[in-house]
Short mmCIF file of C-alpha atoms and ligand atoms in Angstrom, two decimals:
data_model
loop_
_atom_site.label_atom_id
_atom_site.label_comp_id
_atom_site.label_asym_id
_atom_site.label_seq_id
_atom_site.Cartn_x
_atom_site.Cartn_y
_atom_site.Cartn_z
CA UNK A 1 41.86 94.29 88.45
CA UNK A 2 41.74 94.80 92.30
CA UNK A 3 43.28 91.76 93.92
CA UNK A 4 42.42 90.76 97.51
CA UNK A 5 45.85 89.23 97.95
CA UNK A 6 49.11 89.39 96.02
CA UNK A 7 51.98 87.05 96.82
CA UNK A 8 55.20 88.33 95.43
CA UNK A 9 58.88 87.48 95.33
CA UNK A 10 58.31 83.74 95.55
CA UNK A 11 59.20 80.81 93.42
CA UNK A 12 56.09 78.88 92.29
CA UNK A 13 56.31 75.09 92.01
CA UNK A 14 53.75 72.98 90.19
CA UNK A 15 53.55 69.24 89.48
CA UNK A 16 55.53 69.74 86.27
CA UNK A 17 57.96 72.66 86.79
CA UNK A 18 59.63 75.24 89.01
CA UNK A 19 58.63 78.71 87.63
CA UNK A 20 61.29 81.50 87.53
CA UNK A 21 61.70 83.62 90.64
CA UNK A 22 59.67 86.79 90.69
CA UNK A 23 56.29 85.78 89.28
CA UNK A 24 53.42 87.01 91.42
CA UNK A 25 50.15 85.42 92.31
CA UNK A 26 47.05 87.53 92.18
CA UNK A 27 44.07 86.36 94.19
CA UNK A 28 40.46 87.49 93.90
CA UNK A 29 37.42 86.02 95.63
CA UNK A 30 39.44 83.06 96.95
CA UNK A 31 40.67 81.98 93.54
CA UNK A 32 43.93 82.59 91.72
CA UNK A 33 42.98 85.05 89.06
CA UNK A 34 46.40 85.54 87.47
CA UNK A 35 50.15 84.87 87.59
CA UNK A 36 52.27 87.70 86.31
CA UNK A 37 54.73 90.37 87.06
CA UNK A 38 54.25 93.82 88.68
CA UNK A 39 50.67 93.09 89.64
CA UNK A 40 48.85 96.26 90.79
CA UNK A 41 47.91 96.65 94.38
CA UNK A 42 45.57 99.07 96.22
CA UNK A 43 45.57 100.01 99.91
CA UNK A 44 43.04 97.20 100.39
CA UNK A 45 45.25 94.53 98.87
CA UNK A 46 46.96 92.19 101.30
CA UNK A 47 50.53 91.64 100.13
CA UNK A 48 52.72 88.74 101.21
CA UNK A 49 56.40 89.03 100.46
CA UNK A 50 57.66 85.47 100.11
CA UNK A 51 61.29 86.73 100.31
CA UNK A 52 62.50 84.33 97.64
CA UNK A 53 60.99 81.13 99.14
CA UNK A 54 59.27 78.38 97.36
CA UNK A 55 55.47 78.33 97.01
CA UNK A 56 53.70 75.06 96.62
CA UNK A 57 50.02 74.12 96.29
CA UNK A 58 48.21 73.68 99.55
CA UNK A 59 48.54 70.07 100.79
CA UNK A 60 45.84 67.56 100.10
CA UNK A 61 45.92 64.79 102.64
CA UNK A 62 43.74 62.08 101.15
CA UNK A 63 43.91 59.66 104.08
CA UNK A 64 42.79 61.00 107.51
CA UNK A 65 40.72 59.51 110.21
CA UNK A 66 38.70 61.95 112.32
CA UNK A 67 35.84 61.42 114.82
CA UNK A 68 35.41 57.66 114.02
CA UNK A 69 33.67 55.57 116.62
CA UNK A 70 36.56 53.06 116.66
CA UNK A 71 39.04 55.70 118.00
CA UNK A 72 37.24 57.62 120.68
CA UNK A 73 40.34 59.41 121.98
CA UNK A 74 41.55 60.56 118.49
CA UNK A 75 41.08 63.86 116.82
CA UNK A 76 37.72 65.43 116.03
CA UNK A 77 37.26 67.93 113.17
CA UNK A 78 38.34 70.91 115.26
CA UNK A 79 41.75 69.49 116.39
CA UNK A 80 42.42 67.45 113.32
CA UNK A 81 41.77 70.24 110.75
CA UNK A 82 43.64 72.81 112.95
CA UNK A 83 46.60 70.46 112.89
CA UNK A 84 46.32 70.21 109.13
CA UNK A 85 46.50 73.91 108.33
CA UNK A 86 49.37 74.35 110.74
CA UNK A 87 51.36 71.89 108.68
CA UNK A 88 50.46 73.25 105.29
CA UNK A 89 47.53 71.07 104.42
CA UNK A 90 44.45 72.89 103.10
CA UNK A 91 42.24 69.96 102.16
CA UNK A 92 41.72 66.64 103.85
CA UNK A 93 39.71 63.67 102.71
CA UNK A 94 38.54 61.91 105.75
CA UNK A 95 36.40 58.80 106.26
CA UNK A 96 32.72 58.24 106.81
CA UNK A 97 32.69 54.69 108.22
CA UNK A 98 29.92 52.14 107.96
CA UNK A 99 29.59 49.67 110.83
CA UNK A 100 28.64 46.21 109.69
CA UNK A 101 25.10 46.26 111.26
CA UNK A 102 24.20 49.56 109.38
CA UNK A 103 22.01 48.74 106.42
CA UNK A 104 22.04 52.26 104.95
CA UNK A 105 24.88 54.67 104.38
CA UNK A 106 22.68 57.77 104.48
CA UNK A 107 22.29 58.11 108.26
CA UNK A 108 26.03 57.40 108.57
CA UNK A 109 26.74 60.29 106.22
CA UNK A 110 24.40 62.68 108.04
CA UNK A 111 26.16 61.73 111.26
CA UNK A 112 29.60 62.62 109.75
CA UNK A 113 28.21 65.86 108.34
CA UNK A 114 26.98 66.80 111.85
CA UNK A 115 30.44 66.04 113.23
CA UNK A 116 32.21 68.28 110.77
CA UNK A 117 29.84 70.99 109.60
CA UNK A 118 31.17 74.42 110.71
CA UNK A 119 33.83 72.68 112.67
CA UNK A 120 36.70 72.59 110.15
CA UNK A 121 39.70 74.82 109.69
CA UNK A 122 40.39 73.29 106.28
CA UNK A 123 38.33 72.17 103.30
CA UNK A 124 37.28 68.55 103.39
CA UNK A 125 35.55 65.68 101.68
CA UNK A 126 34.65 62.09 102.63
CA UNK A 127 35.63 58.64 101.42
CA UNK A 128 33.12 55.93 102.49
CA UNK A 129 34.51 52.87 104.38
CA UNK A 130 32.28 49.91 103.36
CA UNK A 131 32.05 46.92 105.75
CA UNK A 132 28.78 45.53 104.59
CA UNK A 133 28.34 46.00 100.83
CA UNK A 134 24.83 44.88 100.32
CA UNK A 135 23.07 44.92 96.89
CA UNK A 136 21.00 47.80 98.15
CA UNK A 137 24.07 49.80 99.08
CA UNK A 138 25.96 49.07 95.82
CA UNK A 139 23.17 49.46 93.39
CA UNK A 140 21.01 52.20 95.01
CA UNK A 141 23.02 54.09 97.44
CA UNK A 142 26.48 54.44 95.80
CA UNK A 143 25.02 56.21 92.81
CA UNK A 144 23.45 58.80 95.10
CA UNK A 145 26.76 59.22 96.92
CA UNK A 146 28.66 59.78 93.68
CA UNK A 147 26.06 61.93 91.82
CA UNK A 148 24.51 63.93 94.64
CA UNK A 149 26.69 63.92 97.61
CA UNK A 150 30.15 64.27 95.97
CA UNK A 151 31.57 61.16 97.42
CA UNK A 152 33.49 59.34 94.67
CA UNK A 153 35.76 56.91 96.51
CA UNK A 154 35.35 54.03 98.94
CA UNK A 155 37.81 52.24 101.18
CA UNK A 156 37.61 48.61 102.11
CA UNK A 157 39.58 46.37 104.46
CA UNK A 158 40.93 42.89 103.57
CA UNK A 159 41.84 42.55 107.26
CA UNK A 160 40.44 43.52 110.75
CA UNK A 161 37.67 41.10 111.82
CA UNK A 162 34.88 43.73 112.31
CA UNK A 163 35.53 45.51 108.96
CA UNK A 164 37.03 43.09 106.43
CA UNK A 165 35.23 42.06 103.19
CA UNK A 166 35.89 38.86 101.33
CA UNK A 167 37.16 38.51 97.77
CA UNK A 168 33.69 38.20 96.24
CA UNK A 169 32.53 41.37 98.06
CA UNK A 170 35.69 43.11 96.89
CA UNK A 171 34.89 42.19 93.30
CA UNK A 172 31.29 43.43 93.68
CA UNK A 173 32.48 46.77 95.18
CA UNK A 174 35.02 47.28 92.41
CA UNK A 175 32.44 46.53 89.72
CA UNK A 176 29.93 48.93 91.24
CA UNK A 177 32.58 51.66 91.66
CA UNK A 178 33.91 51.16 88.22
CA UNK A 179 30.46 51.91 86.67
CA UNK A 180 30.14 55.16 88.62
CA UNK A 181 33.70 56.38 87.98
CA UNK A 182 34.59 55.84 91.65
CA UNK A 183 37.98 54.85 93.06
CA UNK A 184 38.29 51.77 95.30
CA UNK A 185 40.93 52.19 98.03
CA UNK A 186 42.10 48.95 99.55
CA UNK A 187 43.78 48.13 102.91
CA UNK A 188 45.74 45.01 101.77
CA UNK A 189 46.89 42.60 104.45
CA UNK A 190 46.04 38.86 104.63
CA UNK A 191 43.68 38.44 107.53
CA UNK A 192 44.05 34.72 108.11
CA UNK A 193 47.88 34.82 108.13
CA UNK A 194 47.71 37.50 110.79
CA UNK A 195 45.07 35.74 112.91
CA UNK A 196 47.16 32.56 112.93
CA UNK A 197 50.29 34.40 114.11
CA UNK A 198 48.51 36.38 116.77
CA UNK A 199 47.07 33.21 118.22
CA UNK A 200 50.59 31.62 118.34
CA UNK A 201 52.15 34.71 119.85
CA UNK A 202 49.61 34.90 122.57
CA UNK A 203 49.76 31.27 123.33
CA UNK A 204 53.54 31.68 123.88
CA UNK A 205 53.04 34.72 126.01
CA UNK A 206 54.69 37.09 123.45
CA UNK A 207 52.33 39.95 123.87
CA UNK A 208 54.45 43.11 124.21
CA UNK A 209 53.84 45.88 121.64
CA UNK A 210 56.87 44.85 119.56
CA UNK A 211 55.16 41.59 118.65
CA UNK A 212 52.69 43.61 116.68
CA UNK A 213 55.29 43.92 114.03
CA UNK A 214 55.92 40.13 114.07
CA UNK A 215 52.13 39.48 113.80
CA UNK A 216 51.83 41.35 110.49
CA UNK A 217 54.77 40.29 108.29
CA UNK A 218 55.53 41.83 104.94
CA UNK A 219 54.37 38.61 103.20
CA UNK A 220 50.81 39.28 104.49
CA UNK A 221 50.92 42.69 102.76
CA UNK A 222 52.56 41.23 99.67
CA UNK A 223 50.02 38.42 99.24
CA UNK A 224 47.05 40.70 99.76
CA UNK A 225 48.39 43.47 97.45
CA UNK A 226 48.93 40.94 94.61
CA UNK A 227 45.43 39.54 95.18
CA UNK A 228 43.86 43.02 95.17
CA UNK A 229 45.64 43.80 91.85
CA UNK A 230 44.47 40.52 90.30
CA UNK A 231 40.87 41.07 91.37
CA UNK A 232 41.04 44.62 89.97
CA UNK A 233 42.53 43.30 86.81
CA UNK A 234 39.79 40.72 86.44
CA UNK A 235 37.06 43.35 86.42
CA UNK A 236 39.11 46.21 84.86
CA UNK A 237 38.64 48.61 87.79
CA UNK A 238 41.01 51.36 88.98
CA UNK A 239 42.29 50.87 92.54
CA UNK A 240 44.54 52.53 94.98
CA UNK A 241 46.35 50.37 97.59
CA UNK A 242 46.65 52.50 100.74
CA UNK A 243 49.49 52.88 103.19
CA UNK A 244 52.05 50.49 101.50
CA UNK A 245 55.10 49.50 103.50
CA UNK A 246 56.65 46.57 101.65
CA UNK A 247 59.13 46.48 98.74
CA UNK A 248 57.69 43.33 97.36
CA UNK A 249 54.19 44.65 97.47
CA UNK A 250 55.34 47.88 95.78
CA UNK A 251 56.99 45.70 93.14
CA UNK A 252 53.70 44.12 92.35
CA UNK A 253 52.20 47.59 91.87
CA UNK A 254 55.12 48.63 89.68
CA UNK A 255 54.73 45.58 87.40
CA UNK A 256 51.02 46.24 87.10
CA UNK A 257 51.75 49.86 86.19
CA UNK A 258 54.11 48.94 83.49
CA UNK A 259 51.27 46.95 81.95
CA UNK A 260 49.26 50.11 82.06
CA UNK A 261 46.75 48.75 84.61
CA UNK A 262 45.13 51.57 86.58
CA UNK A 263 46.79 50.51 89.85
CA UNK A 264 47.70 53.34 92.27
CA UNK A 265 49.67 53.23 95.42
CA UNK A 266 49.95 55.33 98.55
CA UNK A 267 52.57 55.40 101.23
CA UNK A 268 52.90 57.41 104.40
CA UNK A 269 55.50 59.40 106.41
CA UNK A 270 55.91 56.72 109.13
CA UNK A 271 56.90 54.04 106.57
CA UNK A 272 59.58 56.29 105.15
CA UNK A 273 61.15 57.55 108.31
CA UNK A 274 60.62 54.97 111.11
CA UNK A 275 61.65 51.40 111.84
CA UNK A 276 60.09 48.69 113.98
CA UNK A 277 62.86 49.33 116.53
CA UNK A 278 60.53 52.08 117.66
CA UNK A 279 57.88 49.59 118.76
CA UNK A 280 60.30 48.23 121.37
CA UNK A 281 59.65 51.31 123.45
CA UNK A 282 62.07 52.66 126.03
CA UNK A 283 64.43 50.31 127.89
CA UNK A 284 62.45 50.70 131.13
CA UNK A 285 59.04 51.05 129.53
CA UNK A 286 58.50 48.67 126.68
CA UNK A 287 54.84 49.56 126.51
CA UNK A 288 55.67 53.04 125.28
CA UNK A 289 56.31 51.29 121.91
CA UNK A 290 52.50 51.30 121.67
CA UNK A 291 52.87 54.88 120.36
CA UNK A 292 54.20 53.38 117.15
CA UNK A 293 51.66 50.64 116.55
CA UNK A 294 49.99 51.07 113.19
CA UNK A 295 48.97 48.65 110.40
CA UNK A 296 50.81 47.58 108.32
CA UNK A 297 53.51 47.84 110.99
CA UNK A 298 56.76 49.75 110.81
CA UNK A 299 59.27 47.40 109.09
CA UNK A 300 62.51 46.01 110.42
CA UNK A 301 65.33 47.13 108.25
CA UNK A 302 66.84 50.29 106.71
CA UNK A 303 66.64 48.59 103.27
CA UNK A 304 62.88 48.54 103.64
CA UNK A 305 62.93 52.35 103.85
CA UNK A 306 65.32 52.64 101.02
CA UNK A 307 63.03 50.60 98.76
CA UNK A 308 60.09 52.89 99.51
CA UNK A 309 62.14 55.98 98.81
CA UNK A 310 62.83 54.58 95.40
CA UNK A 311 59.07 54.32 94.83
CA UNK A 312 58.72 57.93 95.97
CA UNK A 313 61.38 59.03 93.43
CA UNK A 314 60.42 56.86 90.48
CA UNK A 315 56.66 57.49 90.31
CA UNK A 316 55.39 54.17 91.65
CA UNK A 317 53.56 55.95 94.51
CA UNK A 318 50.73 58.19 93.41
CA UNK A 319 50.03 59.84 96.65
CA UNK A 320 51.83 60.48 99.99
CA UNK A 321 49.22 60.68 102.76
CA UNK A 322 49.47 60.73 106.52
CA UNK A 323 47.03 57.98 107.42
CA UNK A 324 46.42 60.28 110.45
CA UNK A 325 44.69 57.76 112.79
CA UNK A 326 45.47 59.11 116.22
CA UNK A 327 44.66 57.68 119.69
CA UNK A 328 45.83 59.24 122.90
CA UNK A 329 48.60 57.28 124.58
CA UNK A 330 48.13 58.15 128.27
CA UNK A 331 44.32 57.85 128.47
CA UNK A 332 42.09 55.07 129.67
CA UNK A 333 40.37 54.62 126.20
CA UNK A 334 43.63 55.20 124.30
CA UNK A 335 46.66 53.09 123.53
CA UNK A 336 46.67 51.82 127.10
CA UNK A 337 43.73 49.68 126.25
CA UNK A 338 46.54 47.40 125.34
CA UNK A 339 47.31 46.82 128.99
CA UNK A 340 44.88 44.12 130.24
CA UNK A 341 44.98 43.21 133.98
CA UNK A 342 48.40 44.77 134.08
CA UNK A 343 49.73 42.63 131.19
CA UNK A 344 50.64 44.24 127.85
CA UNK A 345 48.49 42.82 125.01
CA UNK A 346 49.62 44.18 121.65
CA UNK A 347 46.53 42.91 119.88
CA UNK A 348 44.39 45.23 121.94
CA UNK A 349 46.34 48.44 121.18
CA UNK A 350 44.36 50.82 118.88
CA UNK A 351 46.16 50.95 115.54
CA UNK A 352 47.34 54.16 113.86
CA UNK A 353 49.61 57.14 114.46
CA UNK A 354 49.06 60.92 114.17
CA UNK A 355 50.68 62.74 111.31
CA UNK A 356 48.50 65.18 109.44
CA UNK A 357 50.59 68.21 110.65
CA UNK A 358 54.06 66.77 110.06
CA UNK A 359 53.49 65.21 106.64
CA UNK A 360 54.39 68.21 104.39
CA UNK A 361 57.46 69.29 106.26
CA UNK A 362 58.89 65.76 106.53
CA UNK A 363 58.78 65.27 102.78
CA UNK A 364 59.79 68.85 101.88
CA UNK A 365 62.84 68.41 104.07
CA UNK A 366 64.01 65.65 101.73
CA UNK A 367 63.67 67.69 98.50
CA UNK A 368 66.17 69.58 96.42
CA UNK A 369 64.92 72.66 98.21
CA UNK A 370 66.69 71.57 101.32
CA UNK A 371 69.45 69.18 100.28
CA UNK A 372 72.18 68.98 97.63
CA UNK A 373 71.32 67.16 94.43
CA UNK A 374 73.19 64.05 95.72
CA UNK A 375 71.35 63.85 98.97
CA UNK A 376 67.88 64.95 97.80
CA UNK A 377 65.32 62.16 97.75
CA UNK A 378 63.06 63.88 95.28
CA UNK A 379 62.63 67.00 93.20
CA UNK A 380 60.14 69.75 93.98
CA UNK A 381 57.59 69.00 91.20
CA UNK A 382 57.55 65.40 92.37
CA UNK A 383 56.92 66.75 95.98
CA UNK A 384 53.91 68.60 94.58
CA UNK A 385 52.49 65.59 92.70
CA UNK A 386 52.75 63.45 95.86
CA UNK A 387 51.39 65.90 98.41
CA UNK A 388 48.73 67.65 96.32
CA UNK A 389 48.21 67.37 92.57
CA UNK A 390 47.78 63.60 92.24
CA UNK A 391 45.26 63.39 95.04
CA UNK A 392 43.24 66.25 93.51
CA UNK A 393 43.14 64.41 90.15
CA UNK A 394 42.47 60.95 91.59
CA UNK A 395 39.74 62.04 93.90
CA UNK A 396 37.72 64.40 91.70
CA UNK A 397 39.11 67.80 92.73
CA UNK A 398 41.06 68.43 89.55
CA UNK A 399 40.72 71.99 88.14
CA UNK A 400 39.76 73.25 91.64
CA UNK A 401 42.48 72.14 94.00
CA UNK A 402 46.04 70.84 93.66
CA UNK A 403 47.82 73.45 91.45
CA UNK A 404 48.85 77.05 91.32
CA UNK A 405 47.25 78.25 88.13
CA UNK A 406 44.43 80.74 87.17
CA UNK A 407 41.05 79.50 88.09
CA UNK A 408 42.15 77.20 90.89
CA UNK A 409 41.42 77.83 94.56
CA UNK A 410 44.07 80.03 96.09
CA UNK A 411 45.41 77.32 98.41
CA UNK A 412 49.10 77.89 98.91
CA UNK A 413 52.00 76.98 101.14
CA UNK A 414 54.68 79.63 101.33
CA UNK A 415 57.86 78.03 102.81
CA UNK A 416 60.58 79.89 104.69
CA UNK A 417 63.40 81.33 102.61
CA UNK A 418 66.73 79.56 102.93
CA UNK A 419 67.28 77.70 106.22
CA UNK A 420 65.02 80.05 108.20
CA UNK A 421 62.42 77.38 108.68
CA UNK A 422 64.56 74.84 110.48
CA UNK A 423 62.94 73.32 113.50
CA UNK A 424 62.76 70.15 115.58
CA UNK A 425 59.46 68.30 115.76
CA UNK A 426 58.04 68.09 119.26
CA UNK A 427 54.62 67.43 120.67
CA UNK A 428 54.36 70.90 122.26
CA UNK A 429 54.56 72.68 118.82
CA UNK A 430 51.70 70.61 117.28
CA UNK A 431 48.00 71.39 117.13
CA UNK A 432 46.41 67.92 117.16
CA UNK A 433 44.37 66.67 120.06
CA UNK A 434 46.55 63.69 121.08
CA UNK A 435 49.36 63.53 123.54
CA UNK A 436 52.39 62.55 121.43
CA UNK A 437 53.95 62.51 117.97
CA UNK A 438 55.83 59.52 116.63
CA UNK A 439 58.32 61.91 114.98
CA UNK A 440 59.41 63.51 118.34
CA UNK A 441 62.89 64.97 117.99
CA UNK A 442 63.29 64.79 114.21
CA UNK A 443 65.02 67.77 112.66
CA UNK A 444 63.01 69.52 109.86
CA UNK A 445 64.85 71.73 107.36
CA UNK A 446 61.77 73.82 106.67
CA UNK A 447 58.29 74.24 107.93
CA UNK A 448 55.38 76.13 106.25
CA UNK A 449 55.65 79.83 107.04
CA UNK A 450 52.21 80.71 105.67
CA UNK A 451 49.24 78.49 104.76
CA UNK A 452 46.71 80.19 102.53
CA UNK A 453 43.27 78.65 102.09
CA UNK A 454 41.07 80.18 99.43
CA UNK A 455 42.94 83.41 99.64
CA UNK A 456 42.93 83.65 103.47
CA UNK A 457 46.08 83.42 105.53
CA UNK A 458 45.08 80.64 107.98
CA UNK A 459 48.54 79.84 109.34
CA UNK A 460 51.37 82.38 109.99
CA UNK A 461 54.14 80.56 111.77
CA UNK A 462 56.03 83.59 112.82
CA UNK A 463 53.09 85.92 113.33
CA UNK A 464 50.41 84.37 115.46
CA UNK A 465 50.26 80.73 114.38
CA UNK A 466 46.77 79.58 113.58
CA UNK A 467 44.85 82.55 112.22
CA UNK A 468 42.08 80.58 110.47
CA UNK A 469 38.60 80.14 111.81
CA UNK A 470 37.08 76.81 112.60
CA UNK A 471 34.01 77.46 110.47
CA UNK A 472 35.98 78.55 107.42
CA UNK A 473 36.62 75.03 106.06
CA UNK A 474 34.04 73.95 103.45
CA UNK A 475 32.63 70.52 102.51
CA UNK A 476 33.80 69.57 99.08
CA UNK A 477 31.50 67.74 96.72
CA UNK A 478 33.98 65.89 94.54
CA UNK A 479 33.58 64.92 90.91
CA UNK A 480 34.64 61.68 89.29
CA UNK A 481 38.17 60.73 89.73
CA UNK A 482 40.70 60.61 86.95
CA UNK A 483 42.92 57.62 86.47
CA UNK A 484 46.32 59.00 87.04
CA UNK A 485 48.28 55.77 86.19
CA UNK A 486 47.39 53.37 83.36
CA UNK A 487 43.95 53.13 81.90
CA UNK A 488 40.83 51.12 82.04
CA UNK A 489 40.03 49.02 79.00
CA UNK A 490 43.68 48.30 78.84
CA UNK A 491 45.51 45.05 78.16
CA UNK A 492 44.95 42.20 80.59
CA UNK A 493 46.74 38.89 80.93
CA UNK A 494 46.15 36.56 78.04
CA UNK A 495 42.61 36.24 76.85
CA UNK A 496 40.98 38.09 79.78
CA UNK A 497 40.08 41.19 77.82
CA UNK A 498 38.39 39.21 75.07
CA UNK A 499 36.64 36.85 77.51
CA UNK A 500 35.21 39.68 79.67
CA UNK A 501 32.54 40.41 77.05
CA UNK A 502 30.94 37.06 77.62
CA UNK A 503 30.22 37.68 81.30
CA UNK A 504 30.71 41.32 82.31
CA UNK A 505 27.50 43.36 82.74
O1 URP B 1 47.03 51.47 111.67
C1 URP B 1 46.23 52.08 111.03
N1 URP B 1 46.54 52.46 109.78
N2 URP B 1 44.96 52.38 111.48
C2 URP B 1 44.04 53.17 110.84
C3 URP B 1 43.11 52.47 110.08
C4 URP B 1 43.60 52.11 108.76
O2 URP B 1 43.89 50.98 108.53
O3 URP B 1 43.84 52.94 107.94
ZN1 ZN B 2 44.05 50.95 106.51
ZN1 ZN B 3 59.38 44.02 128.95
ZN1 ZN B 4 43.89 54.64 107.54
#
């Protein structure tokens, strides 16, 4: 066999094990064709010497916002996907977003294809954000999306006035998705609680960015998460609650999982590393706290972070995604939209933070690869589950992406050996299109040395940086998702399961 690429002298990590040092990866035609020892090379074979470093599957970031109308100063496909590969992410799943007045999803999808086609450094797929789930859309368009367009997941919002759906709509969406083997992703915050608090804060003149974190208390997330789980249980549908930040909400997920309900959870780097203190901004510039405004908000106490780290370690979280939702800070259409007539107004600040590039390194730096067993937050196989394998399974890329095994796409992250990859995160090393990072100044214990996408080296940290080409990234038609946690048709509370047969279609 003539390989195009051989990666030798590395230590391969999968979602279940760390393979012995010295196994080599042979790549042909963009796929992993074998893993073995002493693989033959020819003068035409590209050889990477990993120098003893760990090799993990290319990152899959399943929560990325690019080129959405509601964040005009954020990243487009070029800058967002470039940022992804420079941080070890080879696949992103971004959003195609319906606006409420749009009666068909098809033109929306074409629009997102036009914004991304031949403009991506990494492979990518779409989730659909549904804001107006009409019968036509649920019964006629979703099947086309799932079966022809490779879009097998939707996201819906329980909050945000222009986007939110009510409980009945939520149920209808879950039922439609369940029939098609699609996953329903839910942004869970209680909209009315938040609206009430915002009105009170504004009436009292409490409008600086920090009050964003007061406006969206944990209980708003807790209540909505429990409600989402209950609605899903009623109709026996798999769900994933996105960007979770609350211990109590996470506890609701955990309880559902122990009952084998197919309830999945996601958390994000900013909830594990940052506290609401950041939203206070600098002593002489409170408004700079706007850089840390996202929803749910950063939480107040170190114990909040500790609780989420337990969920990372114990399996409650299924995926670890960036929720890359950038807006420029110092730009007329960016975060400074939150200054109205010279007065800070937190409720007008675009929500979301950038993070697609820093995600992999932030979590890897907390693994047993970088810390002693006492200090490490998680093992390497768990790192691989959270950053790649589970997203591939859940979102219909299983068998193609998310593992290092024969037949899979040759998507790899080769880390630096030992402590050679140490660095400090700063805006000027990043490749996104916005003007700050919320992780400025954080010390990383490693950073991807090489990112390999379908057998091509697209990132070489010490040898030229971004080597990939913008048109190399391919659109991924995804298959049906697998339920990673629990099962459908499982046990429900009391008589629910028996009773369903009387009414469920
Ligand atoms: O603050 C956030 N997360 N904004 C982005 C949109 C979303 O809710 O995911
Ligand atoms: Zn959201
Ligand atoms: Zn002030
Ligand atoms: Zn998001």
